[in-house]
XYZ file of N, CA, C and O in Angstrom:
292
model
N -6.895 -100.860 135.220
C -7.602 -101.593 136.291
C -6.882 -101.950 137.428
O -7.254 -101.689 138.414
N -5.536 -101.887 137.139
C -4.483 -102.359 138.339
C -4.437 -100.919 139.108
O -4.454 -101.210 140.338
N -4.455 -99.916 138.389
C -4.300 -98.517 138.972
C -5.443 -98.349 139.783
O -5.275 -97.714 141.156
N -6.746 -98.526 139.564
C -7.715 -98.408 140.180
C -7.927 -99.292 141.239
O -8.442 -99.016 142.450
N -7.370 -100.522 141.216
C -7.663 -101.177 142.549
C -6.644 -100.875 143.549
O -6.830 -100.954 144.877
N -5.373 -100.286 143.064
C -4.584 -99.866 144.089
C -4.928 -98.603 144.750
O -4.810 -98.533 145.970
N -5.736 -97.635 144.031
C -6.485 -96.711 144.507
C -7.428 -97.157 145.528
O -7.414 -96.326 146.692
N -8.119 -98.034 145.216
C -9.206 -98.399 146.187
C -8.594 -99.079 147.594
O -9.013 -98.924 148.391
N -7.564 -99.725 147.274
C -6.799 -100.267 148.414
C -6.216 -99.114 149.320
O -6.403 -99.327 150.485
N -5.761 -98.217 148.688
C -5.207 -96.853 149.438
C -6.342 -96.249 150.224
O -6.146 -95.784 151.380
N -7.488 -96.014 149.568
C -8.659 -95.540 150.361
C -9.195 -96.303 151.311
O -9.399 -95.718 152.614
N -9.229 -97.648 151.049
C -9.555 -98.635 152.233
C -8.672 -98.364 153.535
O -9.173 -98.246 154.607
N -7.404 -98.456 153.229
C -6.328 -98.454 154.320
C -6.390 -97.117 154.984
O -6.308 -97.161 156.118
N -6.486 -96.119 154.257
C -6.609 -94.681 154.997
C -7.759 -94.511 155.752
O -7.910 -94.006 156.923
N -8.912 -95.057 155.274
C -10.105 -94.934 156.017
C -9.908 -95.897 157.372
O -10.334 -95.308 158.415
N -9.344 -97.013 157.327
C -9.166 -97.860 158.413
C -8.011 -97.083 159.424
O -8.590 -97.191 160.708
N -7.076 -96.586 158.934
C -6.141 -95.793 159.910
C -6.708 -94.742 160.627
O -6.793 -94.595 161.857
N -7.541 -93.762 159.874
C -8.341 -92.749 160.417
C -9.247 -93.161 161.382
O -9.348 -92.517 162.486
N -10.005 -94.313 161.082
C -11.054 -94.794 162.153
C -10.455 -95.046 163.399
O -10.890 -94.937 164.531
N -9.371 -95.995 163.261
C -8.516 -96.644 164.560
C -8.042 -95.332 165.291
O -8.221 -95.453 166.534
N -7.481 -94.332 164.496
C -6.844 -93.259 165.228
C -7.754 -92.555 166.060
O -7.713 -92.069 167.233
N -9.020 -92.211 165.422
C -10.152 -91.476 165.977
C -10.729 -92.235 167.397
O -10.904 -91.632 168.342
N -10.959 -93.496 167.060
C -11.556 -94.444 168.290
C -10.433 -94.155 169.202
O -11.149 -94.264 170.505
N -9.191 -94.451 169.011
C -8.415 -94.562 170.178
C -8.192 -93.185 170.847
O -8.260 -93.213 172.243
N -7.979 -92.013 170.220
C -7.939 -90.730 170.851
C -9.274 -90.475 171.332
O -9.093 -89.760 172.608
N -10.269 -90.803 170.907
C -11.770 -90.115 171.381
C -11.836 -91.074 172.712
O -12.283 -90.391 173.735
N -11.543 -92.377 172.611
C -11.647 -93.157 173.813
C -10.735 -92.723 175.101
O -11.148 -92.782 176.222
N -9.488 -92.543 174.788
C -8.634 -92.002 175.814
C -9.080 -90.581 176.223
O -9.199 -90.422 177.543
N -9.541 -89.609 175.394
C -10.153 -88.542 175.842
C -11.399 -88.694 176.828
O -11.584 -88.142 178.014
N -12.230 -89.613 176.472
C -13.537 -89.912 177.096
C -13.206 -90.310 178.531
O -13.850 -89.986 179.508
N -12.301 -91.203 178.614
C -11.749 -91.950 179.901
C -10.894 -91.025 180.910
O -10.827 -91.566 181.891
N -10.606 -89.983 180.225
C -9.694 -89.068 181.050
C -8.185 -89.319 181.103
O -7.424 -88.759 181.714
N -7.914 -90.327 180.204
C -6.382 -90.579 180.186
C -5.551 -89.440 179.035
O -4.426 -89.780 179.259
N -6.374 -88.929 178.635
C -5.957 -87.843 177.488
C -6.670 -86.379 177.548
O -7.796 -86.752 177.722
N -5.921 -85.385 177.694
C -7.133 -84.356 177.830
C -7.699 -84.121 176.496
O -6.975 -84.259 175.387
N -8.884 -83.456 176.610
C -9.447 -83.301 175.191
C -8.982 -82.273 174.459
O -8.975 -82.334 173.273
N -7.956 -81.292 174.970
C -7.361 -80.393 174.236
C -6.311 -81.132 173.311
O -6.100 -80.669 172.240
N -5.553 -81.937 174.110
C -4.623 -82.779 173.240
C -5.072 -83.652 172.188
O -4.439 -83.561 171.114
N -6.225 -84.203 172.469
C -6.909 -84.902 171.439
C -7.298 -84.130 170.367
O -7.100 -84.367 169.178
N -7.867 -82.826 170.544
C -8.130 -81.850 169.370
C -6.971 -81.384 168.815
O -7.023 -81.320 167.565
N -5.758 -81.285 169.356
C -4.601 -80.756 168.760
C -4.205 -81.901 167.880
O -3.381 -81.639 166.733
N -4.150 -83.119 168.273
C -3.439 -84.284 167.715
C -4.544 -84.591 166.391
O -4.063 -85.447 165.568
N -5.630 -84.198 166.403
C -6.586 -84.691 165.285
C -6.075 -84.179 163.772
O -6.094 -84.822 162.904
N -5.503 -83.030 163.571
C -4.913 -82.737 162.379
C -3.541 -83.392 162.037
O -3.425 -83.861 160.952
N -2.890 -84.014 163.164
C -1.798 -85.039 162.887
C -2.374 -86.103 162.096
O -1.724 -86.960 161.342
N -3.518 -86.554 162.484
C -4.132 -87.922 161.803
C -4.314 -87.497 160.345
O -4.034 -88.367 159.511
N -4.899 -86.179 159.956
C -5.142 -86.066 158.543
C -3.709 -86.004 157.723
O -3.534 -86.261 156.694
N -2.696 -85.224 158.512
C -1.476 -85.212 158.069
C -0.845 -86.504 157.591
O -0.276 -86.804 156.568
N -1.026 -87.320 158.830
C -0.373 -88.751 158.399
C -1.070 -89.358 157.333
O -0.345 -90.222 156.494
N -2.215 -89.320 157.214
C -2.964 -90.023 156.065
C -2.519 -89.486 154.812
O -2.204 -90.119 153.688
N -2.289 -88.156 154.613
C -1.800 -87.590 153.299
C -0.462 -87.989 153.104
O -0.236 -88.288 152.086
N 0.496 -88.134 154.036
C 1.865 -88.553 153.910
C 1.878 -90.142 153.513
O 2.537 -90.435 152.582
N 0.807 -90.856 154.115
C 0.818 -92.181 153.695
C 0.376 -92.539 152.356
O 1.101 -93.255 151.589
N -0.504 -91.487 151.829
C -0.888 -91.546 150.593
C 0.170 -91.087 149.372
O 0.375 -91.795 148.563
N 0.966 -90.163 149.798
C 2.077 -89.682 149.025
C 3.083 -90.685 148.917
O 3.391 -91.134 147.802
N 3.385 -91.516 149.978
C 4.447 -92.633 149.919
C 3.658 -93.728 149.010
O 4.622 -94.106 148.398
N 2.652 -94.130 149.360
C 2.146 -95.065 148.582
C 2.076 -94.905 147.151
O 2.340 -95.794 146.211
N 1.629 -93.610 146.681
C 1.446 -93.361 145.218
C 3.090 -93.294 144.643
O 3.279 -93.564 143.432
N 3.996 -92.720 145.465
C 5.222 -92.719 144.894
C 5.845 -94.100 144.727
O 6.724 -94.271 143.793
N 5.697 -95.143 145.625
C 5.974 -96.533 145.402
C 5.297 -97.196 144.233
O 5.795 -97.869 143.382
N 4.048 -96.616 144.003
C 3.373 -97.300 142.889
C 3.351 -96.376 141.576
O 2.746 -96.551 140.718
N 4.196 -95.518 141.433
C 4.453 -94.714 140.249
C 4.776 -95.650 139.218
O 4.374 -95.477 138.087
N 5.635 -96.754 139.286
C 5.829 -97.427 138.126
C 4.598 -98.289 137.714
O 4.330 -98.352 136.400
N 3.799 -98.379 138.662
C 2.589 -99.157 138.346
C 1.444 -98.307 137.442
O 0.921 -98.688 136.511
N 1.295 -97.080 137.953
C 0.705 -95.920 137.163
C 1.257 -95.776 135.656
O 0.343 -96.047 134.737
N 2.421 -95.932 135.715
C 3.114 -95.640 134.300
C 2.964 -96.715 133.472
O 2.461 -96.741 132.154
N 3.115 -97.904 133.969
C 2.837 -99.265 133.147
C 1.428 -99.408 132.809
O 1.194 -99.966 131.611
N 0.498 -99.069 133.735
C -1.001 -99.276 133.177
C -1.425 -98.163 132.062
O -2.139 -98.472 131.138
N -0.711 -97.147 132.184
C -1.214 -96.043 131.395
C -0.512 -96.250 130.022
O -1.035 -95.931 128.869
N 0.687 -96.808 129.942
C 1.379 -97.166 128.488
C 0.727 -98.265 127.984
O 0.697 -98.402 126.717
N 0.323 -99.221 128.787
C -0.410 -100.300 128.142
C -1.894 -99.994 127.492
O -2.145 -100.677 126.534
N -2.423 -99.037 128.095
C -3.701 -98.751 127.399
C -3.582 -97.911 126.087
O -4.568 -97.584 125.520
N -2.486 -97.202 125.938
C -2.069 -96.405 124.809
C -2.056 -97.080 123.384
O -1.427 -98.169 123.533
């Protein structure tokens, strides 16, 4: 149960990060403060950042995953 709550928090955090990033970069591109090409090039950076954030969060919680799987056994 703890592991699934941690996973849900990770999903919500990643969704918020991606939404904020996209709103900011699209807004800058629309207003002309950032070129649309630069916004398009930076879009994969958002995805890579989310994946890295997930990996870091999962590595920090590895003890949580192990403790919840050992308790259910």
